[in-house]
């Protein structure tokens, strides 16, 4: 007979919940060394000793107050009482702050087990923790653990099984003592807590004890205030309102917070040694957080990472590029010998072989970016990075945390879009989405640089600089247009964030994660590219290899009068539209349309593209047209994948349409300007 | 410790680098207080100010943790400085 037990993972941001979750369930929640990655609860299962355990990975939250959306998710789950065991994770290397979650949990009648995670980091920082003594003091199971080290999982299972077998809740007695006696503010708190408890009468609310309700009322927790307001008789409600409105009542949140931390300190200061301050704030940190040096440092790291990306991507690109001609000529020879129809050979070569090779090239770049970012993230540099850029971003109406999604936009817009969830308000998230679309992903950079160097040769670096300037200008424009409304001045909250200690990267974990994501992306990209390549192949196949006999040519010619207004002949306009699908498609289409050799007629001929597309383009397209297309490409919609994720994150079609419309207007507007200026100069 | 009491209502934003102090008072709405308290700054908590250059958020070390607090917000946190 099997029975399902539910374990909820609760803890402050960055305490290692998702690491534990992934190792238990074999699933792949996002992990990284900065606070606030998990934003939706995730569920998974594992079987141990014949019992099935359901594990819930909750978004990190500093306490059980429900201020932000993620905190509401976490709190709701805890209050639902569905968990058979709440596993509270704390970061042993930041024990005192981290244990606040435990203090806030006191008064919730659910069985708990406390995991002091990251013992390895704590030990390296010279911190000694007496786990057994803490267990004795708290009266609940306590485990010293390192979620990232798979060898240690047997200890976890042992503790977990016994915690479920003999469930114990935290006893609220010792915290009550802190709330009631001792401390400078105790006298006030005492009155408040007991007065509220009295006013609550026989009020009952799920798994929450009255003392917990009283604390939350003092902390002006919206949800609890609402519940109490709804369920309590009028007279009691008035009594509580009066207490909360009194002078001490107004400071309630501070009073309870102080008491809870006092409770924590008593445990920690007796049973663990503090960290040394040199270990906490190193020389490196002084540089990384310096307001000028920190930014140079960050740019340096960016450049080094991008170079590392290129080196890492090289082998994969080589394989992709190298394979294509070999395979294609093989197909031709074998096909020819067997007497296969030319149309079949064309399909195999241009759709199947070409598509696969291009996907390999694309994915190898994505692989490199994921890998490098992963390392930066694991080490803990990302948090310093956002610190260093907080003052710049706050001018745009965002905060430092937004640098992480924005920076990862250089890697992949679609991925970065998901990262905007770390921001606190919906307005900030939307604003970040708008800005993000202007940041070129690796492929867009490649396309723009390719075009610039093809048409303008040695002047290409100028375009690079101009592009960067335009991006910053677009930031300014966006924050002007959207910032005021999305993030009103009075709602702009500044940065309040912990800088996590540096961690040594766990290579095995990183390699596994990178390998898995790359494979996932490869599969998805392959499917998409094959479908589009096939479609395009059908539109553009002409038995006699004459472009004028293709469907695409006919459609293109019909719309040319309109597109010429923006300086784009139909071939370029179709490439521009292809660019909305993916940057690679844009190049692929160009090489198809401009290499008037029936041979290279496909979406996927990037090999041919890099070899002779340049010449073909430079000889057919005039400079003004080139300018127009270059500008249009710079601010083109990122790609289908990015549109999909944006729709999901923005949660409304209206916003996706708005952002798309905005960038279409910018890119076509710039194309128009570029074209007409070009006509004057050249 | 004596003259510390005379430094009247010094805010975190005005405090010098590498000094130690304790939080005296926090002002702001309950949302702000709940955020600041839950990250570890409560009245009475001892901390070391690691960094304060007016251009980036203030960095304090408090309860085993390095915490960054934006300038505007840090001027709502009042402290007693140890001399
Ligand atoms: N050295 C060490 N690192 C760990 C350990 N557990 C987790 N980590 C690392 O700590 C970081 C944070 O872990 P996560 O699992 O993402 O933390 P989380 O609690 O899910 O964080 P949020 O989702 O942001 O709330 C990651 O970089 C992990 O690799 C550990 O026991 N030892
Ligand atoms: Mg997580």
Short mmCIF file of N, CA and C in Angstrom, two decimals, chain A residues 453-595:
data_model
loop_
_atom_site.label_atom_id
_atom_site.label_comp_id
_atom_site.label_asym_id
_atom_site.label_seq_id
_atom_site.Cartn_x
_atom_site.Cartn_y
_atom_site.Cartn_z
N UNK A 453 29.42 45.15 -42.10
CA UNK A 453 30.72 44.95 -42.73
C UNK A 453 30.58 44.64 -44.21
N UNK A 454 29.46 44.04 -44.58
CA UNK A 454 29.27 43.77 -46.00
C UNK A 454 29.12 45.06 -46.80
N UNK A 455 28.31 45.94 -46.26
CA UNK A 455 28.00 47.14 -47.04
C UNK A 455 28.97 48.28 -46.82
N UNK A 456 29.48 48.36 -45.61
CA UNK A 456 30.26 49.55 -45.31
C UNK A 456 31.70 49.23 -44.92
N UNK A 457 32.08 47.99 -45.11
CA UNK A 457 33.46 47.57 -44.93
C UNK A 457 34.11 48.10 -43.67
N UNK A 458 35.12 48.91 -43.84
CA UNK A 458 35.91 49.33 -42.68
C UNK A 458 35.15 50.32 -41.79
N UNK A 459 34.02 50.84 -42.28
CA UNK A 459 33.25 51.76 -41.45
C UNK A 459 32.32 51.00 -40.49
N UNK A 460 32.36 49.66 -40.55
CA UNK A 460 31.45 48.86 -39.73
C UNK A 460 31.53 49.17 -38.23
N UNK A 461 32.73 49.33 -37.67
CA UNK A 461 32.80 49.63 -36.23
C UNK A 461 32.00 50.87 -35.86
N UNK A 462 31.97 51.85 -36.78
CA UNK A 462 31.17 53.05 -36.53
C UNK A 462 29.71 52.67 -36.31
N UNK A 463 29.26 51.72 -37.13
CA UNK A 463 27.87 51.30 -36.98
C UNK A 463 27.66 50.61 -35.64
N UNK A 464 28.70 49.86 -35.24
CA UNK A 464 28.63 49.22 -33.93
C UNK A 464 28.40 50.26 -32.84
N UNK A 465 29.22 51.30 -32.88
CA UNK A 465 29.11 52.35 -31.86
C UNK A 465 27.77 53.06 -31.96
N UNK A 466 27.40 53.37 -33.22
CA UNK A 466 26.11 54.03 -33.45
C UNK A 466 24.96 53.19 -32.91
N UNK A 467 25.09 51.89 -33.09
CA UNK A 467 24.04 50.98 -32.63
C UNK A 467 23.89 51.08 -31.12
N UNK A 468 25.03 51.02 -30.42
CA UNK A 468 24.99 51.11 -28.96
C UNK A 468 24.35 52.43 -28.54
N UNK A 469 24.74 53.52 -29.23
CA UNK A 469 24.15 54.83 -28.90
C UNK A 469 22.64 54.80 -29.11
N UNK A 470 22.22 54.19 -30.22
CA UNK A 470 20.79 54.13 -30.50
C UNK A 470 20.05 53.32 -29.45
N UNK A 471 20.68 52.25 -28.98
CA UNK A 471 20.04 51.43 -27.95
C UNK A 471 19.81 52.27 -26.70
N UNK A 472 20.85 53.03 -26.32
CA UNK A 472 20.68 53.85 -25.13
C UNK A 472 19.62 54.93 -25.36
N UNK A 473 19.61 55.47 -26.56
CA UNK A 473 18.58 56.46 -26.88
C UNK A 473 17.20 55.83 -26.77
N UNK A 474 17.09 54.58 -27.22
CA UNK A 474 15.78 53.93 -27.16
C UNK A 474 15.38 53.68 -25.70
N UNK A 475 16.38 53.42 -24.85
CA UNK A 475 16.07 53.27 -23.41
C UNK A 475 15.45 54.54 -22.89
N UNK A 476 16.09 55.65 -23.27
CA UNK A 476 15.61 56.93 -22.80
C UNK A 476 14.17 57.16 -23.27
N UNK A 477 13.97 56.89 -24.56
CA UNK A 477 12.63 57.06 -25.13
C UNK A 477 11.62 56.17 -24.41
N UNK A 478 11.99 54.92 -24.22
CA UNK A 478 11.04 53.99 -23.60
C UNK A 478 10.72 54.42 -22.17
N UNK A 479 11.76 54.84 -21.45
CA UNK A 479 11.47 55.19 -20.05
C UNK A 479 10.64 56.46 -20.01
N UNK A 480 10.80 57.32 -21.02
CA UNK A 480 9.95 58.50 -21.12
C UNK A 480 8.50 58.11 -21.42
N UNK A 481 8.37 57.25 -22.44
CA UNK A 481 7.03 56.91 -22.92
C UNK A 481 6.28 56.01 -21.95
N UNK A 482 6.98 55.01 -21.42
CA UNK A 482 6.29 54.00 -20.61
C UNK A 482 6.57 54.16 -19.12
N UNK A 483 7.79 54.65 -18.81
CA UNK A 483 8.25 54.66 -17.42
C UNK A 483 7.30 55.36 -16.47
N UNK A 484 6.90 56.56 -16.82
CA UNK A 484 6.08 57.36 -15.92
C UNK A 484 4.80 56.64 -15.55
N UNK A 485 4.23 55.95 -16.56
CA UNK A 485 2.95 55.32 -16.32
C UNK A 485 3.11 53.97 -15.60
N UNK A 486 4.08 53.21 -16.06
CA UNK A 486 4.24 51.87 -15.50
C UNK A 486 4.80 51.90 -14.09
N UNK A 487 5.74 52.81 -13.88
CA UNK A 487 6.35 52.88 -12.55
C UNK A 487 6.25 54.32 -12.05
N UNK A 488 5.09 54.66 -11.50
CA UNK A 488 4.89 56.03 -11.02
C UNK A 488 5.96 56.40 -9.99
N UNK A 489 6.33 57.66 -10.00
CA UNK A 489 7.39 58.13 -9.10
C UNK A 489 7.23 57.62 -7.67
N UNK A 490 5.99 57.67 -7.18
CA UNK A 490 5.81 57.31 -5.77
C UNK A 490 5.86 55.80 -5.52
N UNK A 491 5.84 55.03 -6.61
CA UNK A 491 5.92 53.58 -6.42
C UNK A 491 7.32 53.05 -6.64
N UNK A 492 8.25 53.95 -6.95
CA UNK A 492 9.60 53.47 -7.24
C UNK A 492 10.27 53.04 -5.95
N UNK A 493 10.47 51.73 -5.84
CA UNK A 493 11.12 51.25 -4.63
C UNK A 493 12.57 50.97 -4.92
N UNK A 494 13.40 51.44 -4.01
CA UNK A 494 14.83 51.26 -4.23
C UNK A 494 15.27 49.87 -3.86
N UNK A 495 16.55 49.65 -4.08
CA UNK A 495 17.11 48.33 -3.84
C UNK A 495 17.27 48.05 -2.34
N UNK A 496 16.72 46.92 -1.94
CA UNK A 496 17.03 46.38 -0.62
C UNK A 496 17.33 44.92 -0.88
N UNK A 497 18.60 44.57 -0.82
CA UNK A 497 18.97 43.24 -1.28
C UNK A 497 20.17 42.74 -0.52
N UNK A 498 20.22 41.44 -0.34
CA UNK A 498 21.43 40.87 0.26
C UNK A 498 22.43 40.56 -0.84
N UNK A 499 23.70 40.73 -0.54
CA UNK A 499 24.72 40.26 -1.48
C UNK A 499 25.19 38.91 -0.98
N UNK A 500 24.86 37.85 -1.70
CA UNK A 500 25.19 36.52 -1.19
C UNK A 500 26.70 36.31 -1.18
N UNK A 501 27.19 35.47 -0.27
CA UNK A 501 28.62 35.17 -0.28
C UNK A 501 28.98 34.43 -1.57
N UNK A 502 30.24 34.58 -1.98
CA UNK A 502 30.67 33.84 -3.18
C UNK A 502 30.65 32.35 -2.91
N UNK A 503 30.29 31.59 -3.93
CA UNK A 503 30.33 30.13 -3.83
C UNK A 503 31.33 29.60 -4.83
N UNK A 504 31.93 28.47 -4.49
CA UNK A 504 32.73 27.78 -5.51
C UNK A 504 31.74 27.14 -6.48
N UNK A 505 32.01 27.25 -7.78
CA UNK A 505 31.07 26.61 -8.71
C UNK A 505 31.07 25.09 -8.56
N UNK A 506 29.89 24.51 -8.63
CA UNK A 506 29.79 23.05 -8.61
C UNK A 506 29.76 22.57 -10.05
N UNK A 507 30.93 22.13 -10.53
CA UNK A 507 31.05 21.86 -11.97
C UNK A 507 30.07 20.81 -12.45
N UNK A 508 29.90 19.78 -11.62
CA UNK A 508 29.02 18.69 -12.08
C UNK A 508 27.61 19.21 -12.31
N UNK A 509 27.14 20.00 -11.33
CA UNK A 509 25.79 20.55 -11.45
C UNK A 509 25.67 21.46 -12.66
N UNK A 510 26.71 22.29 -12.83
CA UNK A 510 26.67 23.23 -13.94
C UNK A 510 26.66 22.48 -15.26
N UNK A 511 27.55 21.51 -15.38
CA UNK A 511 27.64 20.78 -16.64
C UNK A 511 26.32 20.09 -16.95
N UNK A 512 25.72 19.47 -15.93
CA UNK A 512 24.46 18.77 -16.15
C UNK A 512 23.40 19.75 -16.62
N UNK A 513 23.33 20.89 -15.94
CA UNK A 513 22.29 21.85 -16.26
C UNK A 513 22.49 22.42 -17.67
N UNK A 514 23.73 22.76 -17.99
CA UNK A 514 24.00 23.36 -19.29
C UNK A 514 23.73 22.34 -20.40
N UNK A 515 24.18 21.12 -20.18
CA UNK A 515 23.96 20.09 -21.18
C UNK A 515 22.48 19.91 -21.45
N UNK A 516 21.71 19.87 -20.36
CA UNK A 516 20.28 19.64 -20.50
C UNK A 516 19.60 20.79 -21.23
N UNK A 517 19.90 22.02 -20.83
CA UNK A 517 19.22 23.13 -21.49
C UNK A 517 19.62 23.21 -22.95
N UNK A 518 20.90 22.97 -23.23
CA UNK A 518 21.32 23.07 -24.62
C UNK A 518 20.59 22.03 -25.46
N UNK A 519 20.50 20.83 -24.95
CA UNK A 519 19.81 19.77 -25.67
C UNK A 519 18.35 20.14 -25.89
N UNK A 520 17.72 20.67 -24.85
CA UNK A 520 16.32 21.08 -24.97
C UNK A 520 16.14 22.13 -26.05
N UNK A 521 17.02 23.11 -26.03
CA UNK A 521 16.92 24.19 -27.01
C UNK A 521 17.18 23.64 -28.40
N UNK A 522 18.17 22.76 -28.50
CA UNK A 522 18.50 22.18 -29.81
C UNK A 522 17.28 21.50 -30.41
N UNK A 523 16.60 20.71 -29.58
CA UNK A 523 15.46 19.96 -30.11
C UNK A 523 14.35 20.90 -30.59
N UNK A 524 14.09 21.91 -29.74
CA UNK A 524 13.03 22.85 -30.09
C UNK A 524 13.39 23.62 -31.35
N UNK A 525 14.64 24.10 -31.37
CA UNK A 525 15.08 24.91 -32.51
C UNK A 525 15.06 24.07 -33.78
N UNK A 526 15.48 22.82 -33.66
CA UNK A 526 15.54 21.97 -34.85
C UNK A 526 14.15 21.82 -35.47
N UNK A 527 13.18 21.55 -34.61
CA UNK A 527 11.82 21.37 -35.11
C UNK A 527 11.36 22.63 -35.84
N UNK A 528 11.55 23.77 -35.14
CA UNK A 528 11.06 25.01 -35.69
C UNK A 528 11.75 25.34 -37.01
N UNK A 529 13.05 25.15 -37.01
CA UNK A 529 13.80 25.52 -38.20
C UNK A 529 13.44 24.61 -39.37
N UNK A 530 13.24 23.34 -39.10
CA UNK A 530 12.87 22.44 -40.18
C UNK A 530 11.51 22.81 -40.76
N UNK A 531 10.57 23.12 -39.89
CA UNK A 531 9.24 23.48 -40.38
C UNK A 531 9.30 24.73 -41.25
N UNK A 532 9.98 25.75 -40.74
CA UNK A 532 10.03 26.99 -41.50
C UNK A 532 10.82 26.80 -42.79
N UNK A 533 11.91 26.06 -42.68
CA UNK A 533 12.72 25.84 -43.88
C UNK A 533 11.88 25.13 -44.94
N UNK A 534 11.09 24.15 -44.49
CA UNK A 534 10.27 23.40 -45.44
C UNK A 534 9.23 24.32 -46.08
N UNK A 535 8.61 25.14 -45.23
CA UNK A 535 7.60 26.04 -45.75
C UNK A 535 8.20 26.99 -46.77
N UNK A 536 9.31 27.52 -46.38
CA UNK A 536 9.95 28.48 -47.25
C UNK A 536 10.43 27.82 -48.52
N UNK A 537 10.89 26.61 -48.35
CA UNK A 537 11.36 25.86 -49.52
C UNK A 537 10.21 25.70 -50.52
N UNK A 538 9.03 25.39 -49.98
CA UNK A 538 7.87 25.20 -50.84
C UNK A 538 7.51 26.51 -51.55
N UNK A 539 7.57 27.62 -50.79
CA UNK A 539 7.22 28.91 -51.38
C UNK A 539 8.21 29.31 -52.45
N UNK A 540 9.42 28.85 -52.28
CA UNK A 540 10.47 29.40 -53.12
C UNK A 540 11.07 28.37 -54.06
N UNK A 541 10.45 27.21 -54.18
CA UNK A 541 11.01 26.21 -55.07
C UNK A 541 10.54 26.46 -56.49
N UNK A 542 11.49 26.50 -57.37
CA UNK A 542 11.14 26.59 -58.78
C UNK A 542 11.91 25.51 -59.49
N UNK A 543 11.17 24.68 -60.22
CA UNK A 543 11.80 23.54 -60.89
C UNK A 543 12.99 23.95 -61.75
N UNK A 544 12.85 25.11 -62.41
CA UNK A 544 13.91 25.52 -63.32
C UNK A 544 14.94 26.45 -62.67
N UNK A 545 14.78 26.64 -61.37
CA UNK A 545 15.77 27.46 -60.66
C UNK A 545 15.64 28.94 -60.97
N UNK A 546 14.55 29.34 -61.57
CA UNK A 546 14.37 30.75 -61.89
C UNK A 546 13.51 31.42 -60.80
N UNK A 547 14.08 32.40 -60.17
CA UNK A 547 13.38 33.05 -59.07
C UNK A 547 12.01 33.55 -59.48
N UNK A 548 11.92 34.03 -60.71
CA UNK A 548 10.66 34.65 -61.13
C UNK A 548 9.50 33.68 -61.19
N UNK A 549 9.81 32.39 -61.11
CA UNK A 549 8.73 31.42 -61.14
C UNK A 549 8.28 30.96 -59.76
N UNK A 550 8.72 31.66 -58.74
CA UNK A 550 8.34 31.22 -57.39
C UNK A 550 7.17 32.03 -56.86
N UNK A 551 6.50 31.43 -55.92
CA UNK A 551 5.35 32.07 -55.29
C UNK A 551 5.78 33.34 -54.55
N UNK A 552 6.92 33.20 -53.88
CA UNK A 552 7.43 34.29 -53.07
C UNK A 552 7.67 35.54 -53.91
N UNK A 553 8.20 35.31 -55.09
CA UNK A 553 8.51 36.41 -55.98
C UNK A 553 7.24 37.18 -56.32
N UNK A 554 6.18 36.44 -56.55
CA UNK A 554 4.93 37.09 -56.95
C UNK A 554 4.35 37.91 -55.80
N UNK A 555 4.34 37.31 -54.61
CA UNK A 555 3.82 38.05 -53.46
C UNK A 555 4.68 39.28 -53.22
N UNK A 556 5.97 39.07 -53.21
CA UNK A 556 6.92 40.15 -52.94
C UNK A 556 6.73 41.32 -53.88
N UNK A 557 6.60 41.02 -55.15
CA UNK A 557 6.45 42.10 -56.10
C UNK A 557 5.20 42.92 -55.89
N UNK A 558 4.15 42.24 -55.44
CA UNK A 558 2.89 42.93 -55.23
C UNK A 558 3.01 43.97 -54.12
N UNK A 559 3.82 43.67 -53.08
CA UNK A 559 3.87 44.61 -51.95
C UNK A 559 5.02 45.62 -52.06
N UNK A 560 5.86 45.46 -53.06
CA UNK A 560 7.04 46.32 -53.14
C UNK A 560 6.75 47.83 -53.11
N UNK A 561 5.72 48.31 -53.79
CA UNK A 561 5.48 49.75 -53.76
C UNK A 561 5.36 50.30 -52.34
N UNK A 562 4.75 49.53 -51.47
CA UNK A 562 4.61 50.00 -50.09
C UNK A 562 5.96 49.95 -49.37
N UNK A 563 6.64 48.83 -49.51
CA UNK A 563 7.87 48.67 -48.72
C UNK A 563 8.97 49.60 -49.19
N UNK A 564 8.93 50.02 -50.45
CA UNK A 564 9.96 50.94 -50.93
C UNK A 564 9.91 52.27 -50.21
N UNK A 565 8.75 52.56 -49.66
CA UNK A 565 8.58 53.78 -48.88
C UNK A 565 9.60 53.80 -47.74
N UNK A 566 9.88 52.63 -47.17
CA UNK A 566 10.87 52.52 -46.10
C UNK A 566 12.25 52.15 -46.65
N UNK A 567 12.38 52.21 -47.96
CA UNK A 567 13.68 51.93 -48.54
C UNK A 567 13.99 50.45 -48.65
N UNK A 568 12.94 49.62 -48.56
CA UNK A 568 13.23 48.20 -48.65
C UNK A 568 12.55 47.59 -49.86
N UNK A 569 13.38 47.08 -50.79
CA UNK A 569 12.76 46.34 -51.89
C UNK A 569 12.21 45.04 -51.32
N UNK A 570 11.40 44.36 -52.12
CA UNK A 570 10.64 43.24 -51.53
C UNK A 570 11.54 42.16 -50.94
N UNK A 571 12.70 41.91 -51.58
CA UNK A 571 13.59 40.87 -51.04
C UNK A 571 14.01 41.23 -49.61
N UNK A 572 14.34 42.52 -49.46
CA UNK A 572 14.78 42.95 -48.14
C UNK A 572 13.63 42.92 -47.15
N UNK A 573 12.44 43.31 -47.63
CA UNK A 573 11.31 43.34 -46.71
C UNK A 573 10.96 41.92 -46.24
N UNK A 574 11.02 40.98 -47.16
CA UNK A 574 10.74 39.59 -46.76
C UNK A 574 11.80 39.12 -45.75
N UNK A 575 13.04 39.55 -45.97
CA UNK A 575 14.09 39.19 -45.01
C UNK A 575 13.81 39.82 -43.64
N UNK A 576 13.33 41.05 -43.69
CA UNK A 576 12.98 41.74 -42.45
C UNK A 576 11.89 40.98 -41.71
N UNK A 577 10.86 40.56 -42.44
CA UNK A 577 9.80 39.78 -41.82
C UNK A 577 10.35 38.46 -41.29
N UNK A 578 11.25 37.85 -42.06
CA UNK A 578 11.88 36.62 -41.61
C UNK A 578 12.63 36.85 -40.32
N UNK A 579 13.19 38.04 -40.16
CA UNK A 579 13.92 38.38 -38.95
C UNK A 579 13.04 38.37 -37.73
N UNK A 580 11.75 38.58 -37.91
CA UNK A 580 10.84 38.50 -36.76
C UNK A 580 10.73 37.06 -36.31
N UNK A 581 10.92 36.17 -37.26
CA UNK A 581 10.86 34.76 -36.91
C UNK A 581 12.15 34.38 -36.19
N UNK A 582 13.27 34.59 -36.86
CA UNK A 582 14.55 34.40 -36.18
C UNK A 582 15.59 35.15 -36.99
N UNK A 583 16.65 35.54 -36.33
CA UNK A 583 17.67 36.31 -37.01
C UNK A 583 18.32 35.48 -38.10
N UNK A 584 18.45 34.18 -37.82
CA UNK A 584 19.08 33.31 -38.80
C UNK A 584 18.22 33.26 -40.07
N UNK A 585 16.89 33.25 -39.86
CA UNK A 585 15.99 33.19 -41.00
C UNK A 585 16.19 34.40 -41.88
N UNK A 586 16.43 35.54 -41.24
CA UNK A 586 16.62 36.76 -42.00
C UNK A 586 17.79 36.61 -42.96
N UNK A 587 18.91 36.11 -42.46
CA UNK A 587 20.08 35.90 -43.31
C UNK A 587 19.79 34.82 -44.35
N UNK A 588 19.14 33.77 -43.90
CA UNK A 588 18.84 32.66 -44.80
C UNK A 588 18.03 33.13 -45.98
N UNK A 589 17.01 33.93 -45.70
CA UNK A 589 16.15 34.42 -46.78
C UNK A 589 16.94 35.30 -47.73
N UNK A 590 17.79 36.14 -47.15
CA UNK A 590 18.58 37.00 -48.01
C UNK A 590 19.44 36.18 -48.95
N UNK A 591 20.08 35.19 -48.37
CA UNK A 591 20.98 34.44 -49.23
C UNK A 591 20.19 33.72 -50.31
N UNK A 592 18.97 33.34 -49.96
CA UNK A 592 18.12 32.71 -50.96
C UNK A 592 17.80 33.66 -52.08
N UNK A 593 17.40 34.87 -51.67
CA UNK A 593 16.86 35.78 -52.67
C UNK A 593 17.91 36.50 -53.48
N UNK A 594 19.08 36.64 -52.89
CA UNK A 594 20.07 37.41 -53.62
C UNK A 594 21.08 36.56 -54.37
N UNK A 595 21.25 35.33 -53.95
CA UNK A 595 22.09 34.44 -54.73
C UNK A 595 21.23 33.82 -55.81
#
